[in-house]
PDB file of N, CA and C in Angstrom:
ATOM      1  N   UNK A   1     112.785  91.458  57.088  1.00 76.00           N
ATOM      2  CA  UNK A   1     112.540  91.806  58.458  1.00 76.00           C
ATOM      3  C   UNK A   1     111.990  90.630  59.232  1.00 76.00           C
ATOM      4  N   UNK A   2     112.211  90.815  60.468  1.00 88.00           N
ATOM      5  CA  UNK A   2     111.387  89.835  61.310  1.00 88.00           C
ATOM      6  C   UNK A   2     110.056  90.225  61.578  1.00 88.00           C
ATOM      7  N   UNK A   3     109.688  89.062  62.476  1.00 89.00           N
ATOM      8  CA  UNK A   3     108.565  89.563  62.839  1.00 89.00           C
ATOM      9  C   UNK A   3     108.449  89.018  64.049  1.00 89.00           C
ATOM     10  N   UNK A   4     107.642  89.534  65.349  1.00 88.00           N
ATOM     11  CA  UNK A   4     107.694  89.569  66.512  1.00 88.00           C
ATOM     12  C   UNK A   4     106.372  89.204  67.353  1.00 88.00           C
ATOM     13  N   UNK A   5     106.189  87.688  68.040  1.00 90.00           N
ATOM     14  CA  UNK A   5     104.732  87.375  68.469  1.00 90.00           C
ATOM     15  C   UNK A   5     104.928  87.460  69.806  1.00 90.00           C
ATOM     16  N   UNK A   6     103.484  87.494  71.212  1.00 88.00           N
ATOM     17  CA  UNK A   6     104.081  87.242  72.314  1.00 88.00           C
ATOM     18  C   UNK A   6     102.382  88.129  73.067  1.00 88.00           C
ATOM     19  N   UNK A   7     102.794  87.604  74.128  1.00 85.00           N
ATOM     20  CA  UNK A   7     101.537  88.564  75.063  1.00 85.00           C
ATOM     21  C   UNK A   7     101.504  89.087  75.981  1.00 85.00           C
ATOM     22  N   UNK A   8     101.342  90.411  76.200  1.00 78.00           N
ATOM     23  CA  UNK A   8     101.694  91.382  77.613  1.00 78.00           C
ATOM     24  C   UNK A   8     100.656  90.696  79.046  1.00 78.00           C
ATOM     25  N   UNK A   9     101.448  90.241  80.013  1.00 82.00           N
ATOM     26  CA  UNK A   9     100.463  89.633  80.798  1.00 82.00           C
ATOM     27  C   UNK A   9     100.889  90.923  82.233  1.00 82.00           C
ATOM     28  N   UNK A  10      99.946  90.795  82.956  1.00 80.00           N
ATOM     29  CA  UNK A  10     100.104  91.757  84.421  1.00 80.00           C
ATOM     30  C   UNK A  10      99.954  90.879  85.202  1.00 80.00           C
ATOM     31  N   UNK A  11     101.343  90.367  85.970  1.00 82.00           N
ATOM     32  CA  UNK A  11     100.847  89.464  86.961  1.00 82.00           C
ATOM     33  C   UNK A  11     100.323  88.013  86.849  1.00 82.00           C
ATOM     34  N   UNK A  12     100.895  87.691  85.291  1.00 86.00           N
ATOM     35  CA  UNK A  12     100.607  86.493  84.747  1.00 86.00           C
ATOM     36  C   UNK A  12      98.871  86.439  84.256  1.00 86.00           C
ATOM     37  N   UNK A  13      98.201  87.700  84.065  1.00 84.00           N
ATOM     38  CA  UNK A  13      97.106  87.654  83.560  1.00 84.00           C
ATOM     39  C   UNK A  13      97.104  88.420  82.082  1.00 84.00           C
ATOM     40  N   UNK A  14      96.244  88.448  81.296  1.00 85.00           N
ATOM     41  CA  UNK A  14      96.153  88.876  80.209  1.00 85.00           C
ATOM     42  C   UNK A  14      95.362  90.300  80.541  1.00 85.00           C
ATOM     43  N   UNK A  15      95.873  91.201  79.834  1.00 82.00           N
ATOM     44  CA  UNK A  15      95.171  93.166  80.313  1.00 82.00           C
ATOM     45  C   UNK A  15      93.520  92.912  79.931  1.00 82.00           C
ATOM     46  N   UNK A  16      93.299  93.643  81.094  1.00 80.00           N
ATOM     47  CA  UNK A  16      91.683  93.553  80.765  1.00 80.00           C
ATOM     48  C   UNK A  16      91.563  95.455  80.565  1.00 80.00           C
ATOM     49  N   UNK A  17      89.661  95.167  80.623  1.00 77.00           N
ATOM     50  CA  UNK A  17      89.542  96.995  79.776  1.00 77.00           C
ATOM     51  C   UNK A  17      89.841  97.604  80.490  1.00 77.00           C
ATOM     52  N   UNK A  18      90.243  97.779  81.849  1.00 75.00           N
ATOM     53  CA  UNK A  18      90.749  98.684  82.889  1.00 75.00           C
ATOM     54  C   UNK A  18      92.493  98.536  82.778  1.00 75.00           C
ATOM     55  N   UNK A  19      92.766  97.932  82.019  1.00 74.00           N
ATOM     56  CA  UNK A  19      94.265  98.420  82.328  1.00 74.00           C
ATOM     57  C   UNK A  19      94.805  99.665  81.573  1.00 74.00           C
ATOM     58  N   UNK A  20      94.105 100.551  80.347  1.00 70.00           N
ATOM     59  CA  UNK A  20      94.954 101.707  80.440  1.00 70.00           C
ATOM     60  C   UNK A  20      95.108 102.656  81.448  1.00 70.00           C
ATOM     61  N   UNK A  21      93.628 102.212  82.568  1.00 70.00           N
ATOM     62  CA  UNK A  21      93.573 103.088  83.280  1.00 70.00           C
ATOM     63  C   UNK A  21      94.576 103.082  84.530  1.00 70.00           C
ATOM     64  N   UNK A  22      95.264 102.469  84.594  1.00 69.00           N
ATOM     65  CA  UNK A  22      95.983 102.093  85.523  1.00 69.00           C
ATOM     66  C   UNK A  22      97.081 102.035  85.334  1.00 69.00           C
ATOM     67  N   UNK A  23      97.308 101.988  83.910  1.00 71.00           N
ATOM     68  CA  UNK A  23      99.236 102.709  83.464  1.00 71.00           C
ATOM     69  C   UNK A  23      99.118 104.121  82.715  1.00 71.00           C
ATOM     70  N   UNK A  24     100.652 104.304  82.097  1.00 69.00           N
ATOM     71  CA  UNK A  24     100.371 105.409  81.776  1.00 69.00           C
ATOM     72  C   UNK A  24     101.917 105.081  81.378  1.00 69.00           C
ATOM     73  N   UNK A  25     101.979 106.393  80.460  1.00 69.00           N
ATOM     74  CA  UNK A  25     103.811 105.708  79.463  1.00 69.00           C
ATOM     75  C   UNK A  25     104.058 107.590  79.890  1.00 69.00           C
ATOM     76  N   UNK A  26     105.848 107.544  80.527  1.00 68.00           N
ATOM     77  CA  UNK A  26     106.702 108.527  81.096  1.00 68.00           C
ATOM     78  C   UNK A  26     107.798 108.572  80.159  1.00 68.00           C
ATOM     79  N   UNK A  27     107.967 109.398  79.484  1.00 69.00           N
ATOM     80  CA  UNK A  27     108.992 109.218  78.310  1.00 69.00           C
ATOM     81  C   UNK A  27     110.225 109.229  79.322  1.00 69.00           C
ATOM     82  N   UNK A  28     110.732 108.293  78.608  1.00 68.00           N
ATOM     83  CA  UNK A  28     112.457 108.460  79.393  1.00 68.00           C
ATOM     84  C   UNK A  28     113.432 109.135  79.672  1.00 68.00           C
ATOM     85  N   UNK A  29     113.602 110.145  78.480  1.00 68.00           N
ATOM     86  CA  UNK A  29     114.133 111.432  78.417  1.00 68.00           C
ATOM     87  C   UNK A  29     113.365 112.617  79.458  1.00 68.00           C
ATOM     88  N   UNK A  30     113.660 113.195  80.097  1.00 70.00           N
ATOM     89  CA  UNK A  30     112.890 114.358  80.990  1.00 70.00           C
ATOM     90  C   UNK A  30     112.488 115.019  80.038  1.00 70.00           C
ATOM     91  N   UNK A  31     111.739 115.933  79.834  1.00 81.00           N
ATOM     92  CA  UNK A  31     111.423 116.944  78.854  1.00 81.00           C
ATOM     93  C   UNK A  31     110.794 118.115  79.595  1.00 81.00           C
ATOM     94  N   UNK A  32     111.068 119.172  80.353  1.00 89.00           N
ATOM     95  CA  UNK A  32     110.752 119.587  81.839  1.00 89.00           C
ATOM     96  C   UNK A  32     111.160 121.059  81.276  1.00 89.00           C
ATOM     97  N   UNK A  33     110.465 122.096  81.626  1.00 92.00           N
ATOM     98  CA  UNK A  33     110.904 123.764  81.569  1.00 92.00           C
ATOM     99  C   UNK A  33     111.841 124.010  82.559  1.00 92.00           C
ATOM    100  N   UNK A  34     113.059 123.805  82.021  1.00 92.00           N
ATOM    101  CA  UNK A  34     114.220 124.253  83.178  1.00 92.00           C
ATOM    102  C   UNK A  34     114.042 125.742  84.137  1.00 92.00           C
ATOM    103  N   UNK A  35     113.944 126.344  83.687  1.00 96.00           N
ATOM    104  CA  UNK A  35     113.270 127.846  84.596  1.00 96.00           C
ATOM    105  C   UNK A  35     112.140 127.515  85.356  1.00 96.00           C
ATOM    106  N   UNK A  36     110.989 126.814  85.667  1.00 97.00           N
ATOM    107  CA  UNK A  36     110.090 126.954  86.096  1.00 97.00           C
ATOM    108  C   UNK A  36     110.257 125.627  87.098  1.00 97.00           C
ATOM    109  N   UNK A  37     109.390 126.105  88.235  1.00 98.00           N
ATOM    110  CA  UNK A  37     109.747 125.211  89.898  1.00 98.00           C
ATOM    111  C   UNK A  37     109.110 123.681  89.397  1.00 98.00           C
ATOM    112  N   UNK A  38     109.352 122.930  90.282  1.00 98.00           N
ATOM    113  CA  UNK A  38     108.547 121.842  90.602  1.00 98.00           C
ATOM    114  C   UNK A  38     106.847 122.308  90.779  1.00 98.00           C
ATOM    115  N   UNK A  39     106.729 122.706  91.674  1.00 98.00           N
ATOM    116  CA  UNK A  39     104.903 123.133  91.557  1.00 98.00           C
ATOM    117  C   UNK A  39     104.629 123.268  90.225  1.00 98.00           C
ATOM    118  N   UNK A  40     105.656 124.712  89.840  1.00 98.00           N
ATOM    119  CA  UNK A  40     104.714 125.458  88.175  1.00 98.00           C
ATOM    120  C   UNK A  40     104.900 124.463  87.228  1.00 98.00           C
ATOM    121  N   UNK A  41     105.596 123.564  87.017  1.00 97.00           N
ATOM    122  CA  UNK A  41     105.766 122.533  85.818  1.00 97.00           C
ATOM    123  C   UNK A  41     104.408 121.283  86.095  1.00 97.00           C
ATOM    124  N   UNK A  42     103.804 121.186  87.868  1.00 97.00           N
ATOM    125  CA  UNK A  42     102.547 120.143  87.595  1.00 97.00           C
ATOM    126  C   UNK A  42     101.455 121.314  87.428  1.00 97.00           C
ATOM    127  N   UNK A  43     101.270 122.549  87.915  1.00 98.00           N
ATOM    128  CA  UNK A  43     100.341 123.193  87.715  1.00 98.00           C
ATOM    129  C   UNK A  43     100.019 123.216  86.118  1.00 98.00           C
ATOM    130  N   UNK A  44     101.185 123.400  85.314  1.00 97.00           N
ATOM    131  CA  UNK A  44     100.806 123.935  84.146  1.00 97.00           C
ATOM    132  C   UNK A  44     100.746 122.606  83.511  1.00 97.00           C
ATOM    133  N   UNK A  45     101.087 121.303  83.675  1.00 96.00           N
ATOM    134  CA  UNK A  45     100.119 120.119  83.234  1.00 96.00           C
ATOM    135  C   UNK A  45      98.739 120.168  83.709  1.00 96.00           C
ATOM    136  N   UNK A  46      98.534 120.359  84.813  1.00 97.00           N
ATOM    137  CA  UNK A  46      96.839 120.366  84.707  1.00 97.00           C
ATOM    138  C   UNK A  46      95.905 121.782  84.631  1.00 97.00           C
ATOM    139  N   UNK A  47      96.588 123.140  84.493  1.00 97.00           N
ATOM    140  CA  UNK A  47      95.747 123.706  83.309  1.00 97.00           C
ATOM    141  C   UNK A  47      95.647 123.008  81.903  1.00 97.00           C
ATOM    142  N   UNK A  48      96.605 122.734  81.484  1.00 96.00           N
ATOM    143  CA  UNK A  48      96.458 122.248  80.024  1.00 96.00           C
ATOM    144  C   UNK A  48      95.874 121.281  79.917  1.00 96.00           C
ATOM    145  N   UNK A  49      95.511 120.235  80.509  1.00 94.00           N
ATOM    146  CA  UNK A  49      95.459 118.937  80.440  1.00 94.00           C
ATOM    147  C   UNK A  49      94.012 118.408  81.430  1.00 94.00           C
ATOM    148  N   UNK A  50      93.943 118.682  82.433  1.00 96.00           N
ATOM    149  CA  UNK A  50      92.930 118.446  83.012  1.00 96.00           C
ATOM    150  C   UNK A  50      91.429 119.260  82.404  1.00 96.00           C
ATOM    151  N   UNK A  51      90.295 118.425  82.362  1.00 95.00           N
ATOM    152  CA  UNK A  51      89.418 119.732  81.482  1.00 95.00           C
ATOM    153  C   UNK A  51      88.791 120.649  82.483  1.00 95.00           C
ATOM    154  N   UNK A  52      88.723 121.606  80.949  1.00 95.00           N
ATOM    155  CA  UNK A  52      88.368 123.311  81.914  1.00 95.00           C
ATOM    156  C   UNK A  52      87.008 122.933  82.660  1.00 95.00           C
ATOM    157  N   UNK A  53      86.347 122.177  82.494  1.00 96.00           N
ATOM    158  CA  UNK A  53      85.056 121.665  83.454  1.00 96.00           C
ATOM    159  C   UNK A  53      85.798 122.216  84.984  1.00 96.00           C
ATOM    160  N   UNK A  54      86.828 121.741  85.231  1.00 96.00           N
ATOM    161  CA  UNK A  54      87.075 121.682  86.729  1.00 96.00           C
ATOM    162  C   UNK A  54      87.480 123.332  87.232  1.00 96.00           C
ATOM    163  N   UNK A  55      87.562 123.189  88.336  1.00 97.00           N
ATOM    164  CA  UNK A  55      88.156 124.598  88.900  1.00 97.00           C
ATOM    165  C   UNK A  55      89.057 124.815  88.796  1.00 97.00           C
ATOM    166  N   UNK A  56      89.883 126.196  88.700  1.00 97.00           N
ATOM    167  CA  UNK A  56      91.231 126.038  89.149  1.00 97.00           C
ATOM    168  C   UNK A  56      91.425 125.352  90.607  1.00 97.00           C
ATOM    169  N   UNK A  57      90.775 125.938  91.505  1.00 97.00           N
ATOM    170  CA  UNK A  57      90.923 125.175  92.757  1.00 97.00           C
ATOM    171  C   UNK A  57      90.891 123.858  93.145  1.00 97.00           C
ATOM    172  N   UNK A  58      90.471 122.678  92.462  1.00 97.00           N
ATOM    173  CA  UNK A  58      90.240 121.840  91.857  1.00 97.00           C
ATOM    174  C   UNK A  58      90.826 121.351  91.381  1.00 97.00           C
ATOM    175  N   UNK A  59      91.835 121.797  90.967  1.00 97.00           N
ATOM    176  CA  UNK A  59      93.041 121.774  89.938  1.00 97.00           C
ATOM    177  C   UNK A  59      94.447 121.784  91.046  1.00 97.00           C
ATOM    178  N   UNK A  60      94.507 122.630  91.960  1.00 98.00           N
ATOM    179  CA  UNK A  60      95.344 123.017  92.771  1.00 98.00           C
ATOM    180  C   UNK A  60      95.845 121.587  93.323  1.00 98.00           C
ATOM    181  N   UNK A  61      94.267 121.407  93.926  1.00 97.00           N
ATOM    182  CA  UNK A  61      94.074 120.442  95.095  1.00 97.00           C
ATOM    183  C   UNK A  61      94.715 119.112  94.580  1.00 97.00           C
ATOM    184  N   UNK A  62      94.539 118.580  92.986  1.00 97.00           N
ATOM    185  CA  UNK A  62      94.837 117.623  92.390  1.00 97.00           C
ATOM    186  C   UNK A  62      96.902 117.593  92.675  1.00 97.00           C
ATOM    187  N   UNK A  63      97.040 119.005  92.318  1.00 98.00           N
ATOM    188  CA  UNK A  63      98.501 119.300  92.122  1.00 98.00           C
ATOM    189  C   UNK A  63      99.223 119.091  93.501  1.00 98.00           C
ATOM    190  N   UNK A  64      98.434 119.545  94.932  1.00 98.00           N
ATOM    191  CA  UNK A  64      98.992 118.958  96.143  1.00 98.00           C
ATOM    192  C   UNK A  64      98.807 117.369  96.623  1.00 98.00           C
ATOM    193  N   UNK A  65      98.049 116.825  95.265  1.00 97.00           N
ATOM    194  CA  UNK A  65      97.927 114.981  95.693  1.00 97.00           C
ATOM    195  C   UNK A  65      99.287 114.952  95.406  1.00 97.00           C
ATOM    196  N   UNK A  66      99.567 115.264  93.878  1.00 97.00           N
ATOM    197  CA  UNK A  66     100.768 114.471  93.468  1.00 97.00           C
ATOM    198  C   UNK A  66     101.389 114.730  94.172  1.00 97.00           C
ATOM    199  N   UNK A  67     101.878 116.212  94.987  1.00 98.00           N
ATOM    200  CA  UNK A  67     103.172 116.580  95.435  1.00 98.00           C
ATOM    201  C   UNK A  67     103.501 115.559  96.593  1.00 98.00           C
ATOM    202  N   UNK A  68     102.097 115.091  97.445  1.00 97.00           N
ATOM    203  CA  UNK A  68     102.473 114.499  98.013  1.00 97.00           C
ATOM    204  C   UNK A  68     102.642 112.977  98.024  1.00 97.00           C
ATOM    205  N   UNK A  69     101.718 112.281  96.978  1.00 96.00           N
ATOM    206  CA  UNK A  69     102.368 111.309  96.434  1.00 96.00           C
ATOM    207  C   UNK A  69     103.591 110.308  96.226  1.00 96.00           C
ATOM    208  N   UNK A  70     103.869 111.654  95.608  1.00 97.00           N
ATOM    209  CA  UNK A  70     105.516 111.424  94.619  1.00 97.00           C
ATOM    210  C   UNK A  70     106.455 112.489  95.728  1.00 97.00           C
ATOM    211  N   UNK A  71     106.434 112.648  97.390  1.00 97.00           N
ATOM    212  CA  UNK A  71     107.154 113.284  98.230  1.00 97.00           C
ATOM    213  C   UNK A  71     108.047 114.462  97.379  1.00 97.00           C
ATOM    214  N   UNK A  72     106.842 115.412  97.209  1.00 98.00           N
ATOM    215  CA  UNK A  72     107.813 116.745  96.125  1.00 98.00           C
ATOM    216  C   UNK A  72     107.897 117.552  96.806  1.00 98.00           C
ATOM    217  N   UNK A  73     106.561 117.730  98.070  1.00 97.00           N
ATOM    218  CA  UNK A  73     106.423 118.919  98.616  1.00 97.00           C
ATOM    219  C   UNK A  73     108.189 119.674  99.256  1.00 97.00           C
ATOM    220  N   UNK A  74     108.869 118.888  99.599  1.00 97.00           N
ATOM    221  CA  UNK A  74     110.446 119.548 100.177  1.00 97.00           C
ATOM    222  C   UNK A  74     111.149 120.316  99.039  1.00 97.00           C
ATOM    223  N   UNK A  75     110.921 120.158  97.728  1.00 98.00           N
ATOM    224  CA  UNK A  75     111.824 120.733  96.540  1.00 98.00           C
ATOM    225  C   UNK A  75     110.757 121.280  95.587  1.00 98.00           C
ATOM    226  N   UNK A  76     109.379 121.702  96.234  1.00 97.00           N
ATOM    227  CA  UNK A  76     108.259 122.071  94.996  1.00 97.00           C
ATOM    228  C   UNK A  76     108.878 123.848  94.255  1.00 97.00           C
ATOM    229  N   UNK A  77     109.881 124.285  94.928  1.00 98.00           N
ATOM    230  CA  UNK A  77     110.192 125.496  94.639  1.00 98.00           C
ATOM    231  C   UNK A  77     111.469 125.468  94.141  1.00 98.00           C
ATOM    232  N   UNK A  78     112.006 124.321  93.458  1.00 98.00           N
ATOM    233  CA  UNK A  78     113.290 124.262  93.259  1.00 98.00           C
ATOM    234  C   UNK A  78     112.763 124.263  91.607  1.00 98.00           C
ATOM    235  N   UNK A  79     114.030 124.885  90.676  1.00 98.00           N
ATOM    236  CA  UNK A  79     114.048 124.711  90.016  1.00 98.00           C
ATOM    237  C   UNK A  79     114.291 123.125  88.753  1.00 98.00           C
ATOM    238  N   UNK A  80     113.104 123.008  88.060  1.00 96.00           N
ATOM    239  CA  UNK A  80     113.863 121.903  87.386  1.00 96.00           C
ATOM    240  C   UNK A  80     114.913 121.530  86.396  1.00 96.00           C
ATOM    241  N   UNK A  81     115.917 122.772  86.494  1.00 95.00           N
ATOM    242  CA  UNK A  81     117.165 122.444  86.309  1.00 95.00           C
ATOM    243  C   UNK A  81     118.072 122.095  86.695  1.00 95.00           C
ATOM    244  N   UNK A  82     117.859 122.497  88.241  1.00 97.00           N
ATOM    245  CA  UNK A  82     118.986 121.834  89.621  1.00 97.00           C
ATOM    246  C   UNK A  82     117.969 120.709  89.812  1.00 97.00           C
ATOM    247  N   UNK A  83     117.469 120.092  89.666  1.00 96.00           N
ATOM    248  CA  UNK A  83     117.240 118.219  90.253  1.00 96.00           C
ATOM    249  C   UNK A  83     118.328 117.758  90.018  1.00 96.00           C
ATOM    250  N   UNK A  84     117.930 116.667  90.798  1.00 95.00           N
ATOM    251  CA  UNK A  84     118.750 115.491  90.038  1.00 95.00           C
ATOM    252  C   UNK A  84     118.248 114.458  89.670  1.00 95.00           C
ATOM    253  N   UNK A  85     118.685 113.840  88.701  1.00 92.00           N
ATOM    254  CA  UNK A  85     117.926 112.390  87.990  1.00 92.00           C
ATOM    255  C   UNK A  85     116.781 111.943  88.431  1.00 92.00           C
ATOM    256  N   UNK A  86     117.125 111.838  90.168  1.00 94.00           N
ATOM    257  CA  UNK A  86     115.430 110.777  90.327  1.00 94.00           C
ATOM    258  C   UNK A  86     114.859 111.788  90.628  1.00 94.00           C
ATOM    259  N   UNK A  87     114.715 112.627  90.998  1.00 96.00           N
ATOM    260  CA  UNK A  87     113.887 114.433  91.047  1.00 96.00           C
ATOM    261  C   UNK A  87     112.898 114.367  90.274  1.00 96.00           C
ATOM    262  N   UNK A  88     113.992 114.616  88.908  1.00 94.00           N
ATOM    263  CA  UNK A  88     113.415 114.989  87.972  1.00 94.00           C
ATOM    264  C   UNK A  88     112.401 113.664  87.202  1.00 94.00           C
ATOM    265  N   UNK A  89     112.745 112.569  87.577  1.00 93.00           N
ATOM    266  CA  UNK A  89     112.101 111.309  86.879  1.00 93.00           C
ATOM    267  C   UNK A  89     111.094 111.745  87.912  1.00 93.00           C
ATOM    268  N   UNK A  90     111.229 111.779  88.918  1.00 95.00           N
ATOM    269  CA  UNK A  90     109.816 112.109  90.037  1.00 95.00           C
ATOM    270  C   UNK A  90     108.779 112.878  89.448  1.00 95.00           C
ATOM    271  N   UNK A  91     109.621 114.152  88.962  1.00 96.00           N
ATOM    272  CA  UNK A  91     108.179 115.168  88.528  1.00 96.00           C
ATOM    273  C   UNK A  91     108.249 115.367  86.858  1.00 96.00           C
ATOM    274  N   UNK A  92     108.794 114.114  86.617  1.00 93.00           N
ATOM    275  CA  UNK A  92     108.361 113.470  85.342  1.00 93.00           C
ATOM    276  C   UNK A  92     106.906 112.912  85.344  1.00 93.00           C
ATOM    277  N   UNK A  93     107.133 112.178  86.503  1.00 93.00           N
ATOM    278  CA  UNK A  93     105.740 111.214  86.597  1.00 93.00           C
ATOM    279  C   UNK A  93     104.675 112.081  87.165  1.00 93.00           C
ATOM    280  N   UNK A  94     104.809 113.074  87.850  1.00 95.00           N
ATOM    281  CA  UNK A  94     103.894 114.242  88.392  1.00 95.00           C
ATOM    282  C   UNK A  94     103.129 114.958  87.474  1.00 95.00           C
ATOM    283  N   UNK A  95     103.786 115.283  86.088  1.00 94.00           N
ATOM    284  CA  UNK A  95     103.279 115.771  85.181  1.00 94.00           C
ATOM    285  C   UNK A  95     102.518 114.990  84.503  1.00 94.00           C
ATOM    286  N   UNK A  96     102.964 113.534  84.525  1.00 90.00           N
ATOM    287  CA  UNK A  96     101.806 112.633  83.618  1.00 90.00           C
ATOM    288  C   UNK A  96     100.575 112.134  84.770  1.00 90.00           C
ATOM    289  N   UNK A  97     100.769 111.849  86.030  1.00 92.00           N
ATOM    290  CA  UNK A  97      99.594 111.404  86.734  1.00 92.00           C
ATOM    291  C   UNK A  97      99.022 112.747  87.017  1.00 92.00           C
ATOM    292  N   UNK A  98      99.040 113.989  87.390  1.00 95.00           N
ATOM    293  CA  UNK A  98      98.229 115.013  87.267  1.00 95.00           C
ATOM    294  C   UNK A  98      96.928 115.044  86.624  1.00 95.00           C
ATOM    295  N   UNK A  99      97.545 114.975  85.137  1.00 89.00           N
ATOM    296  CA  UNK A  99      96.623 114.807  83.864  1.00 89.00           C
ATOM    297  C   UNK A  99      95.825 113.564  83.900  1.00 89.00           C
ATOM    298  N   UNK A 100      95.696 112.753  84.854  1.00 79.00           N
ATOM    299  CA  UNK A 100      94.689 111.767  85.049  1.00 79.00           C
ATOM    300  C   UNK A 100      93.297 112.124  85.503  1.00 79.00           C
TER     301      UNK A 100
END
C-alpha cells in the first residue's frame, strides 16, 4: 500500500481549535424521509439532536433560522421526495446545521 502525507490548510493557514466549529461533514448521498415536508425533516433533527435542555420553542425558532438561511421557507411543506437535487442538498445541510 501507499501511504499518503500533506496538510489541510483554510485559506493557506493551518486549522486552529475553532475549526470544527465552523465545518461540519454533509454526506453526499441525501438520506432524507421521503414522506415527511421540508420543516418536519429539520424539526425532527433538532428534537433529536439539539439537547432536551432547550425548549421546544427554542427549538422551533432555531428551525425558522435555517429555513431562512438556506431560503426553504417557499418549499418548507413540500415533500422531500419531489425536490430536486439542490433542494434536497439544501435541506441536507438544514438537517446538519440545525443540530449545531
Amino acid at each position: 500500500g501507499g501511504h499518503i502525507e500533506g496538510k489541510i490548510l483554510i485559506n493557506g493557514k493551518s486549522r486552529d481549535s475553532h475549526f470544527n466549529r465552523f465545518t461540519g461533514y454533509v454526506e453526499q448521498q441525501d438520506i432524507l424521509m421521503p414522506l415527511a415536508t421540508v420543516k418536519e425533516c429539520i424539526i425532527f433533527s433538532a428534537e433529536n439532536r439539539l439537547p432536551s435542555e432547550l425548549t421546544y420553542e427554542r427549538k422551533l425558532e432555531k428551525v425558522e433560522e435555517v429555513l431562512s438561511i438556506l431560503d426553504l421557507h417557499s418549499i418548507c411543506d413540500f415533500y422531500a421526495k419531489d425536490l430536486s437535487m439542490e433542494q434536497k442538498k439544501r435541506l441536507t445541510i438544514g438537517v446538519e446545521l440545525v443540530a449545531d
